[in-house]
Amino acid sequence: MGKHVLLIEDEPNIIEAITFILRQDGWRVSTHSNGKTAIEAVTKSLPDLVILDVMLPGRSGFDILQDLRSRQIWQNLPVLMLTARGQARDRDAATAFGASRYMTKPFSNSEMLATVRELVV
Amino acid sequence: MAKMLIGSRIRERREAAGLRQSEVARRAGISASYLNLIEHNRRGIAGKVLLNIASVLDFEVSSLGDAAADELLRNLKIAAAGADPAVETERTEELIGRFPGWAGLIAGLGEKVRHLEHSVSALSDRLAHDPLLAESLHAMLSSVTAIHATSGILAQSEKMEQLQQRRFQNNIHQESARLSDLSRQLVGYFDRLSADQGKLSTPMDEVDAVLTAAGFYFPELERGDEAAVTRQMAAFDAAISNPARLILIAVLEQAAADIAALPLAEFVDAARVDGDSTAALAARFNCLQPTIYRRLAFLPPDTGLPGFGLIACDATGAVLLRKPLPGFTLPRYGAGCGLWPLYQAMSQPHVPMVALLQTTEARMFRAEAIASYLDPAAARTQPVLRSVMLFRSAAGGAASPGLQPVEVGPSCRICPRQACPARREPSIMADA
């Protein structure tokens, strides 16, 4: 069975496209759309990688990332931040909060796939 | 008072008296060439020489004040502040005296630049923080991302179930429809922004411009019927933004209520007797002092009463209403002088504060202010405080017996009193 990616994103058509791309490449993908319960979703599904959108309903991706990194068990979990906001301050925030990588929308499918493969060795 | 501009005024009086320079100079005990320099604002004049000339030409020295010229001088100094150091600021008064038209043009351009800077700042702030714009751009990027990723899958996948293929095609269709909607919304947004180009200043600026153009007098309201506010709004005939219109209507409704409580003829008669005691007027008409303040400030121009200025603010110091007077500048942006009773009144709500204010041009104004809660019954739970200050010229001091003058300024940024205890930021005025 392939490695597990948890996609935390609220745009249904983006979820469907990323899920398709990763599954075609052999990854096991689960999805979650609510920022408020994102930490519980990570705890429950024990992913090998989290793709985390910044703009989520209920709680921001930065806030979720900070929360994850404050817990010993998730300190080394690869997290790929995904956002429509490409401003320098967001990139700096992602790095400061402990994102493994940062990708701005719109991204190319091959770029997404290459980054996921790189993060989960 | 702008000392060098006195020269122009002396020349006017000499010419009006039909006297030659040499005659006046001889009788004043100075040379004709020196008087010529004085009259052309190339030499300052004060003390005995000024008194002698005043005696020869038979005028009071105090009558040489010119509020408009002083205002022009102040505006030129503001325009020169922060400019190239090569600007000969020490010769500003000479510039006004010799080339008043050019001086007015430069001061006007300086004011226009400040206004444009304010507008640009307001526009930048709007673009950076407008939630509709931020949300629309985020939604557009999300749609573009979905279309880009999905079309990439369709283009690159050689084998795909027909059902899945249809789902992706449908997703692209959905997202493109969303993009169309967002595009229309944004075009509408920028159209509105473009239509507002001339009104990039704040709604308060617009209200200010309408009230100033009307001379702070509302003749339609004096007729006192129910449609008075609507008629007065129509009489303004001003193209203003909706927020400005709402503020203006609130100002007029308040003024209409004040007029209803204080009928014109009766109030003017009373004010001629008790004009300097707003407390007596309030007692006589059984109303609060702020009502008296506003009524005095918004009277018709031909009552024979002195001109009154007014400024109202909330507890943050934000200006809610302003009526300046010649020689008493009220800031257009930001707060005024911390020594004005307008602000001190907020430390003791409902207690009137009276002060004699001396401006940086040595003009005297009698000011009184009172702060009150918008809803006194809710003062403990929702203490919304408003302060209002009424002021009038106190030249001669008759209106302010027993009051020691307080040295005030217009606002820290343009106030030359460098050592003022109330200073909150450095002044851009180079000299006092």
JSON list of C-alpha atoms in Angstrom, two decimals, chain B residues 191-365:
[
{"chain": "B", "resi": 191, "resn": "ASP", "atom": "CA", "xyz": [-15.94, 50.95, -12.35]},
{"chain": "B", "resi": 192, "resn": "ARG", "atom": "CA", "xyz": [-17.21, 52.21, -9.00]},
{"chain": "B", "resi": 193, "resn": "LEU", "atom": "CA", "xyz": [-13.65, 53.02, -7.95]},
{"chain": "B", "resi": 194, "resn": "SER", "atom": "CA", "xyz": [-13.16, 54.97, -11.16]},
{"chain": "B", "resi": 195, "resn": "ALA", "atom": "CA", "xyz": [-16.45, 56.84, -10.66]},
{"chain": "B", "resi": 196, "resn": "ASP", "atom": "CA", "xyz": [-15.23, 57.76, -7.20]},
{"chain": "B", "resi": 197, "resn": "GLN", "atom": "CA", "xyz": [-11.89, 59.11, -8.50]},
{"chain": "B", "resi": 198, "resn": "GLY", "atom": "CA", "xyz": [-12.81, 62.69, -7.70]},
{"chain": "B", "resi": 199, "resn": "LYS", "atom": "CA", "xyz": [-13.96, 61.69, -4.24]},
{"chain": "B", "resi": 200, "resn": "LEU", "atom": "CA", "xyz": [-10.97, 59.80, -2.99]},
{"chain": "B", "resi": 201, "resn": "SER", "atom": "CA", "xyz": [-10.79, 62.06, -0.01]},
{"chain": "B", "resi": 202, "resn": "THR", "atom": "CA", "xyz": [-12.71, 60.99, 3.06]},
{"chain": "B", "resi": 203, "resn": "PRO", "atom": "CA", "xyz": [-16.48, 61.55, 3.43]},
{"chain": "B", "resi": 204, "resn": "MET", "atom": "CA", "xyz": [-15.64, 64.11, 6.15]},
{"chain": "B", "resi": 205, "resn": "ASP", "atom": "CA", "xyz": [-13.60, 66.08, 3.59]},
{"chain": "B", "resi": 206, "resn": "GLU", "atom": "CA", "xyz": [-16.61, 66.12, 1.28]},
{"chain": "B", "resi": 207, "resn": "VAL", "atom": "CA", "xyz": [-18.90, 67.30, 4.09]},
{"chain": "B", "resi": 208, "resn": "ASP", "atom": "CA", "xyz": [-16.36, 69.96, 4.96]},
{"chain": "B", "resi": 209, "resn": "ALA", "atom": "CA", "xyz": [-16.31, 71.25, 1.39]},
{"chain": "B", "resi": 210, "resn": "VAL", "atom": "CA", "xyz": [-20.13, 71.46, 1.19]},
{"chain": "B", "resi": 211, "resn": "LEU", "atom": "CA", "xyz": [-20.46, 73.25, 4.54]},
{"chain": "B", "resi": 212, "resn": "THR", "atom": "CA", "xyz": [-17.67, 75.68, 3.69]},
{"chain": "B", "resi": 213, "resn": "ALA", "atom": "CA", "xyz": [-19.25, 76.48, 0.32]},
{"chain": "B", "resi": 214, "resn": "ALA", "atom": "CA", "xyz": [-22.56, 77.13, 2.12]},
{"chain": "B", "resi": 215, "resn": "GLY", "atom": "CA", "xyz": [-20.85, 79.45, 4.60]},
{"chain": "B", "resi": 216, "resn": "PHE", "atom": "CA", "xyz": [-22.06, 77.19, 7.45]},
{"chain": "B", "resi": 217, "resn": "TYR", "atom": "CA", "xyz": [-25.53, 78.65, 7.11]},
{"chain": "B", "resi": 218, "resn": "PHE", "atom": "CA", "xyz": [-28.64, 76.64, 6.22]},
{"chain": "B", "resi": 219, "resn": "PRO", "atom": "CA", "xyz": [-31.43, 79.03, 5.15]},
{"chain": "B", "resi": 220, "resn": "GLU", "atom": "CA", "xyz": [-33.86, 76.23, 4.27]},
{"chain": "B", "resi": 221, "resn": "LEU", "atom": "CA", "xyz": [-33.71, 74.88, 7.82]},
{"chain": "B", "resi": 222, "resn": "GLU", "atom": "CA", "xyz": [-34.70, 78.25, 9.28]},
{"chain": "B", "resi": 223, "resn": "ARG", "atom": "CA", "xyz": [-38.12, 77.84, 7.62]},
{"chain": "B", "resi": 224, "resn": "GLY", "atom": "CA", "xyz": [-38.65, 74.97, 10.00]},
{"chain": "B", "resi": 225, "resn": "ASP", "atom": "CA", "xyz": [-41.00, 72.54, 8.25]},
{"chain": "B", "resi": 226, "resn": "GLU", "atom": "CA", "xyz": [-40.62, 68.77, 7.97]},
{"chain": "B", "resi": 227, "resn": "ALA", "atom": "CA", "xyz": [-39.10, 68.80, 4.46]},
{"chain": "B", "resi": 228, "resn": "ALA", "atom": "CA", "xyz": [-36.47, 71.40, 5.41]},
{"chain": "B", "resi": 229, "resn": "VAL", "atom": "CA", "xyz": [-33.56, 68.94, 5.52]},
{"chain": "B", "resi": 230, "resn": "THR", "atom": "CA", "xyz": [-34.46, 67.52, 2.10]},
{"chain": "B", "resi": 231, "resn": "ARG", "atom": "CA", "xyz": [-34.75, 71.01, 0.65]},
{"chain": "B", "resi": 232, "resn": "GLN", "atom": "CA", "xyz": [-31.45, 72.09, 2.19]},
{"chain": "B", "resi": 233, "resn": "MET", "atom": "CA", "xyz": [-29.71, 69.00, 0.76]},
{"chain": "B", "resi": 234, "resn": "ALA", "atom": "CA", "xyz": [-31.12, 69.90, -2.67]},
{"chain": "B", "resi": 235, "resn": "ALA", "atom": "CA", "xyz": [-30.05, 73.52, -2.22]},
{"chain": "B", "resi": 236, "resn": "PHE", "atom": "CA", "xyz": [-26.45, 72.40, -1.66]},
{"chain": "B", "resi": 237, "resn": "ASP", "atom": "CA", "xyz": [-26.56, 70.90, -5.16]},
{"chain": "B", "resi": 238, "resn": "ALA", "atom": "CA", "xyz": [-23.34, 68.99, -4.43]},
{"chain": "B", "resi": 239, "resn": "ALA", "atom": "CA", "xyz": [-22.33, 65.70, -6.05]},
{"chain": "B", "resi": 240, "resn": "ILE", "atom": "CA", "xyz": [-21.08, 63.79, -3.03]},
{"chain": "B", "resi": 241, "resn": "SER", "atom": "CA", "xyz": [-20.60, 60.13, -2.09]},
{"chain": "B", "resi": 242, "resn": "ASN", "atom": "CA", "xyz": [-23.27, 58.25, -0.22]},
{"chain": "B", "resi": 243, "resn": "PRO", "atom": "CA", "xyz": [-21.31, 58.10, 3.07]},
{"chain": "B", "resi": 244, "resn": "ALA", "atom": "CA", "xyz": [-20.78, 61.89, 2.89]},
{"chain": "B", "resi": 245, "resn": "ARG", "atom": "CA", "xyz": [-24.49, 62.39, 2.16]},
{"chain": "B", "resi": 246, "resn": "LEU", "atom": "CA", "xyz": [-25.42, 60.39, 5.28]},
{"chain": "B", "resi": 247, "resn": "ILE", "atom": "CA", "xyz": [-23.04, 62.43, 7.46]},
{"chain": "B", "resi": 248, "resn": "LEU", "atom": "CA", "xyz": [-24.39, 65.67, 5.98]},
{"chain": "B", "resi": 249, "resn": "ILE", "atom": "CA", "xyz": [-27.99, 64.63, 6.62]},
{"chain": "B", "resi": 250, "resn": "ALA", "atom": "CA", "xyz": [-27.09, 63.87, 10.25]},
{"chain": "B", "resi": 251, "resn": "VAL", "atom": "CA", "xyz": [-25.48, 67.34, 10.59]},
{"chain": "B", "resi": 252, "resn": "LEU", "atom": "CA", "xyz": [-28.57, 68.99, 9.10]},
{"chain": "B", "resi": 253, "resn": "GLU", "atom": "CA", "xyz": [-30.99, 67.00, 11.24]},
{"chain": "B", "resi": 254, "resn": "GLN", "atom": "CA", "xyz": [-29.07, 68.08, 14.31]},
{"chain": "B", "resi": 255, "resn": "ALA", "atom": "CA", "xyz": [-29.07, 71.70, 13.08]},
{"chain": "B", "resi": 256, "resn": "ALA", "atom": "CA", "xyz": [-32.81, 71.50, 12.38]},
{"chain": "B", "resi": 257, "resn": "ALA", "atom": "CA", "xyz": [-33.43, 70.27, 15.94]},
{"chain": "B", "resi": 258, "resn": "ASP", "atom": "CA", "xyz": [-31.26, 73.11, 17.28]},
{"chain": "B", "resi": 259, "resn": "ILE", "atom": "CA", "xyz": [-33.23, 75.65, 15.22]},
{"chain": "B", "resi": 260, "resn": "ALA", "atom": "CA", "xyz": [-36.53, 74.23, 16.49]},
{"chain": "B", "resi": 261, "resn": "ALA", "atom": "CA", "xyz": [-35.30, 74.65, 20.09]},
{"chain": "B", "resi": 262, "resn": "LEU", "atom": "CA", "xyz": [-33.86, 78.11, 19.44]},
{"chain": "B", "resi": 263, "resn": "PRO", "atom": "CA", "xyz": [-35.97, 80.18, 17.00]},
{"chain": "B", "resi": 264, "resn": "LEU", "atom": "CA", "xyz": [-33.84, 82.64, 15.05]},
{"chain": "B", "resi": 265, "resn": "ALA", "atom": "CA", "xyz": [-35.21, 86.05, 16.02]},
{"chain": "B", "resi": 266, "resn": "GLU", "atom": "CA", "xyz": [-35.67, 85.24, 19.70]},
{"chain": "B", "resi": 267, "resn": "PHE", "atom": "CA", "xyz": [-32.27, 83.57, 19.94]},
{"chain": "B", "resi": 268, "resn": "VAL", "atom": "CA", "xyz": [-30.38, 86.36, 18.19]},
{"chain": "B", "resi": 269, "resn": "ASP", "atom": "CA", "xyz": [-31.99, 88.96, 20.49]},
{"chain": "B", "resi": 270, "resn": "ALA", "atom": "CA", "xyz": [-30.97, 86.92, 23.52]},
{"chain": "B", "resi": 271, "resn": "ALA", "atom": "CA", "xyz": [-27.47, 86.30, 22.18]},
{"chain": "B", "resi": 272, "resn": "ARG", "atom": "CA", "xyz": [-26.94, 90.05, 21.69]},
{"chain": "B", "resi": 273, "resn": "VAL", "atom": "CA", "xyz": [-27.45, 90.38, 25.45]},
{"chain": "B", "resi": 274, "resn": "ASP", "atom": "CA", "xyz": [-25.93, 87.14, 26.73]},
{"chain": "B", "resi": 275, "resn": "GLY", "atom": "CA", "xyz": [-23.67, 86.14, 23.80]},
{"chain": "B", "resi": 276, "resn": "ASP", "atom": "CA", "xyz": [-20.67, 85.52, 26.05]},
{"chain": "B", "resi": 277, "resn": "SER", "atom": "CA", "xyz": [-22.58, 83.43, 28.54]},
{"chain": "B", "resi": 278, "resn": "THR", "atom": "CA", "xyz": [-23.70, 80.29, 26.84]},
{"chain": "B", "resi": 279, "resn": "ALA", "atom": "CA", "xyz": [-24.76, 78.99, 30.27]},
{"chain": "B", "resi": 280, "resn": "ALA", "atom": "CA", "xyz": [-27.22, 81.91, 30.60]},
{"chain": "B", "resi": 281, "resn": "LEU", "atom": "CA", "xyz": [-28.53, 81.25, 27.09]},
{"chain": "B", "resi": 282, "resn": "ALA", "atom": "CA", "xyz": [-28.90, 77.53, 27.86]},
{"chain": "B", "resi": 283, "resn": "ALA", "atom": "CA", "xyz": [-30.83, 78.35, 31.04]},
{"chain": "B", "resi": 284, "resn": "ARG", "atom": "CA", "xyz": [-33.02, 80.85, 29.25]},
{"chain": "B", "resi": 285, "resn": "PHE", "atom": "CA", "xyz": [-33.96, 78.45, 26.45]},
{"chain": "B", "resi": 286, "resn": "ASN", "atom": "CA", "xyz": [-33.93, 75.37, 28.70]},
{"chain": "B", "resi": 287, "resn": "CYS", "atom": "CA", "xyz": [-31.47, 73.43, 26.54]},
{"chain": "B", "resi": 288, "resn": "LEU", "atom": "CA", "xyz": [-27.94, 72.03, 26.79]},
{"chain": "B", "resi": 289, "resn": "GLN", "atom": "CA", "xyz": [-24.86, 74.14, 26.06]},
{"chain": "B", "resi": 290, "resn": "PRO", "atom": "CA", "xyz": [-23.76, 72.17, 22.95]},
{"chain": "B", "resi": 291, "resn": "THR", "atom": "CA", "xyz": [-27.09, 73.17, 21.39]},
{"chain": "B", "resi": 292, "resn": "ILE", "atom": "CA", "xyz": [-26.24, 76.82, 22.06]},
{"chain": "B", "resi": 293, "resn": "TYR", "atom": "CA", "xyz": [-22.72, 76.31, 20.64]},
{"chain": "B", "resi": 294, "resn": "ARG", "atom": "CA", "xyz": [-24.00, 74.85, 17.38]},
{"chain": "B", "resi": 295, "resn": "ARG", "atom": "CA", "xyz": [-26.71, 77.49, 17.00]},
{"chain": "B", "resi": 296, "resn": "LEU", "atom": "CA", "xyz": [-24.20, 80.32, 17.47]},
{"chain": "B", "resi": 297, "resn": "ALA", "atom": "CA", "xyz": [-21.82, 78.74, 14.95]},
{"chain": "B", "resi": 298, "resn": "PHE", "atom": "CA", "xyz": [-24.48, 78.21, 12.27]},
{"chain": "B", "resi": 299, "resn": "LEU", "atom": "CA", "xyz": [-26.31, 81.56, 12.42]},
{"chain": "B", "resi": 300, "resn": "PRO", "atom": "CA", "xyz": [-26.99, 83.67, 9.32]},
{"chain": "B", "resi": 301, "resn": "PRO", "atom": "CA", "xyz": [-24.10, 86.01, 8.48]},
{"chain": "B", "resi": 302, "resn": "ASP", "atom": "CA", "xyz": [-26.08, 89.27, 9.00]},
{"chain": "B", "resi": 303, "resn": "THR", "atom": "CA", "xyz": [-27.08, 89.04, 12.67]},
{"chain": "B", "resi": 304, "resn": "GLY", "atom": "CA", "xyz": [-24.53, 91.55, 13.88]},
{"chain": "B", "resi": 305, "resn": "LEU", "atom": "CA", "xyz": [-23.13, 88.96, 16.30]},
{"chain": "B", "resi": 306, "resn": "PRO", "atom": "CA", "xyz": [-19.43, 88.07, 16.13]},
{"chain": "B", "resi": 307, "resn": "GLY", "atom": "CA", "xyz": [-18.41, 85.11, 13.96]},
{"chain": "B", "resi": 308, "resn": "PHE", "atom": "CA", "xyz": [-18.17, 81.84, 15.89]},
{"chain": "B", "resi": 309, "resn": "GLY", "atom": "CA", "xyz": [-16.02, 78.82, 15.01]},
{"chain": "B", "resi": 310, "resn": "LEU", "atom": "CA", "xyz": [-16.77, 75.31, 16.15]},
{"chain": "B", "resi": 311, "resn": "ILE", "atom": "CA", "xyz": [-15.09, 71.94, 16.31]},
{"chain": "B", "resi": 312, "resn": "ALA", "atom": "CA", "xyz": [-16.55, 68.67, 17.59]},
{"chain": "B", "resi": 313, "resn": "CYS", "atom": "CA", "xyz": [-14.74, 65.41, 18.15]},
{"chain": "B", "resi": 314, "resn": "ASP", "atom": "CA", "xyz": [-15.23, 62.01, 19.73]},
{"chain": "B", "resi": 315, "resn": "ALA", "atom": "CA", "xyz": [-13.16, 60.47, 22.54]},
{"chain": "B", "resi": 316, "resn": "THR", "atom": "CA", "xyz": [-10.48, 59.35, 20.06]},
{"chain": "B", "resi": 317, "resn": "GLY", "atom": "CA", "xyz": [-9.99, 62.95, 18.97]},
{"chain": "B", "resi": 318, "resn": "ALA", "atom": "CA", "xyz": [-11.41, 62.23, 15.51]},
{"chain": "B", "resi": 319, "resn": "VAL", "atom": "CA", "xyz": [-13.02, 65.39, 14.14]},
{"chain": "B", "resi": 320, "resn": "LEU", "atom": "CA", "xyz": [-16.77, 65.11, 13.60]},
{"chain": "B", "resi": 321, "resn": "LEU", "atom": "CA", "xyz": [-17.55, 68.68, 12.58]},
{"chain": "B", "resi": 322, "resn": "ARG", "atom": "CA", "xyz": [-15.38, 71.73, 11.95]},
{"chain": "B", "resi": 323, "resn": "LYS", "atom": "CA", "xyz": [-16.00, 75.37, 11.23]},
{"chain": "B", "resi": 324, "resn": "PRO", "atom": "CA", "xyz": [-12.73, 77.33, 11.23]},
{"chain": "B", "resi": 325, "resn": "LEU", "atom": "CA", "xyz": [-12.40, 81.08, 11.68]},
{"chain": "B", "resi": 326, "resn": "PRO", "atom": "CA", "xyz": [-9.86, 83.39, 10.04]},
{"chain": "B", "resi": 327, "resn": "GLY", "atom": "CA", "xyz": [-6.74, 83.16, 12.18]},
{"chain": "B", "resi": 328, "resn": "PHE", "atom": "CA", "xyz": [-7.82, 80.00, 13.99]},
{"chain": "B", "resi": 329, "resn": "THR", "atom": "CA", "xyz": [-6.78, 77.05, 11.89]},
{"chain": "B", "resi": 330, "resn": "LEU", "atom": "CA", "xyz": [-8.43, 73.70, 12.44]},
{"chain": "B", "resi": 331, "resn": "PRO", "atom": "CA", "xyz": [-6.56, 70.64, 11.19]},
{"chain": "B", "resi": 332, "resn": "ARG", "atom": "CA", "xyz": [-8.08, 68.89, 8.19]},
{"chain": "B", "resi": 333, "resn": "TYR", "atom": "CA", "xyz": [-6.38, 65.60, 9.01]},
{"chain": "B", "resi": 334, "resn": "GLY", "atom": "CA", "xyz": [-5.50, 64.35, 12.50]},
{"chain": "B", "resi": 335, "resn": "ALA", "atom": "CA", "xyz": [-6.00, 65.99, 15.86]},
{"chain": "B", "resi": 336, "resn": "GLY", "atom": "CA", "xyz": [-5.63, 69.64, 16.84]},
{"chain": "B", "resi": 337, "resn": "CYS", "atom": "CA", "xyz": [-3.68, 71.25, 19.68]},
{"chain": "B", "resi": 338, "resn": "GLY", "atom": "CA", "xyz": [-3.62, 69.24, 22.91]},
{"chain": "B", "resi": 339, "resn": "LEU", "atom": "CA", "xyz": [-4.05, 72.45, 24.90]},
{"chain": "B", "resi": 340, "resn": "TRP", "atom": "CA", "xyz": [-7.44, 73.29, 23.40]},
{"chain": "B", "resi": 341, "resn": "PRO", "atom": "CA", "xyz": [-10.25, 72.96, 25.95]},
{"chain": "B", "resi": 342, "resn": "LEU", "atom": "CA", "xyz": [-11.94, 70.68, 23.39]},
{"chain": "B", "resi": 343, "resn": "TYR", "atom": "CA", "xyz": [-9.76, 67.83, 24.63]},
{"chain": "B", "resi": 344, "resn": "GLN", "atom": "CA", "xyz": [-9.46, 68.89, 28.27]},
{"chain": "B", "resi": 345, "resn": "ALA", "atom": "CA", "xyz": [-13.26, 68.95, 28.57]},
{"chain": "B", "resi": 346, "resn": "MET", "atom": "CA", "xyz": [-13.27, 65.18, 28.13]},
{"chain": "B", "resi": 347, "resn": "SER", "atom": "CA", "xyz": [-11.56, 64.76, 31.52]},
{"chain": "B", "resi": 348, "resn": "GLN", "atom": "CA", "xyz": [-14.67, 66.21, 33.20]},
{"chain": "B", "resi": 349, "resn": "PRO", "atom": "CA", "xyz": [-17.79, 65.43, 31.21]},
{"chain": "B", "resi": 350, "resn": "HIS", "atom": "CA", "xyz": [-20.65, 67.95, 31.48]},
{"chain": "B", "resi": 351, "resn": "VAL", "atom": "CA", "xyz": [-18.37, 70.61, 32.97]},
{"chain": "B", "resi": 352, "resn": "PRO", "atom": "CA", "xyz": [-17.82, 73.57, 30.60]},
{"chain": "B", "resi": 353, "resn": "MET", "atom": "CA", "xyz": [-14.20, 74.69, 30.20]},
{"chain": "B", "resi": 354, "resn": "VAL", "atom": "CA", "xyz": [-13.44, 78.26, 29.19]},
{"chain": "B", "resi": 355, "resn": "ALA", "atom": "CA", "xyz": [-10.06, 79.50, 28.03]},
{"chain": "B", "resi": 356, "resn": "LEU", "atom": "CA", "xyz": [-8.43, 82.46, 26.35]},
{"chain": "B", "resi": 357, "resn": "LEU", "atom": "CA", "xyz": [-6.29, 81.07, 23.54]},
{"chain": "B", "resi": 358, "resn": "GLN", "atom": "CA", "xyz": [-3.34, 82.87, 22.00]},
{"chain": "B", "resi": 359, "resn": "THR", "atom": "CA", "xyz": [-2.48, 81.55, 18.55]},
{"chain": "B", "resi": 360, "resn": "THR", "atom": "CA", "xyz": [0.99, 81.40, 17.07]},
{"chain": "B", "resi": 361, "resn": "GLU", "atom": "CA", "xyz": [0.17, 84.66, 15.23]},
{"chain": "B", "resi": 362, "resn": "ALA", "atom": "CA", "xyz": [-0.58, 86.27, 18.62]},
{"chain": "B", "resi": 363, "resn": "ARG", "atom": "CA", "xyz": [-4.31, 86.46, 17.90]},
{"chain": "B", "resi": 364, "resn": "MET", "atom": "CA", "xyz": [-6.64, 85.99, 20.85]},
{"chain": "B", "resi": 365, "resn": "PHE", "atom": "CA", "xyz": [-9.67, 83.74, 20.85]}
]
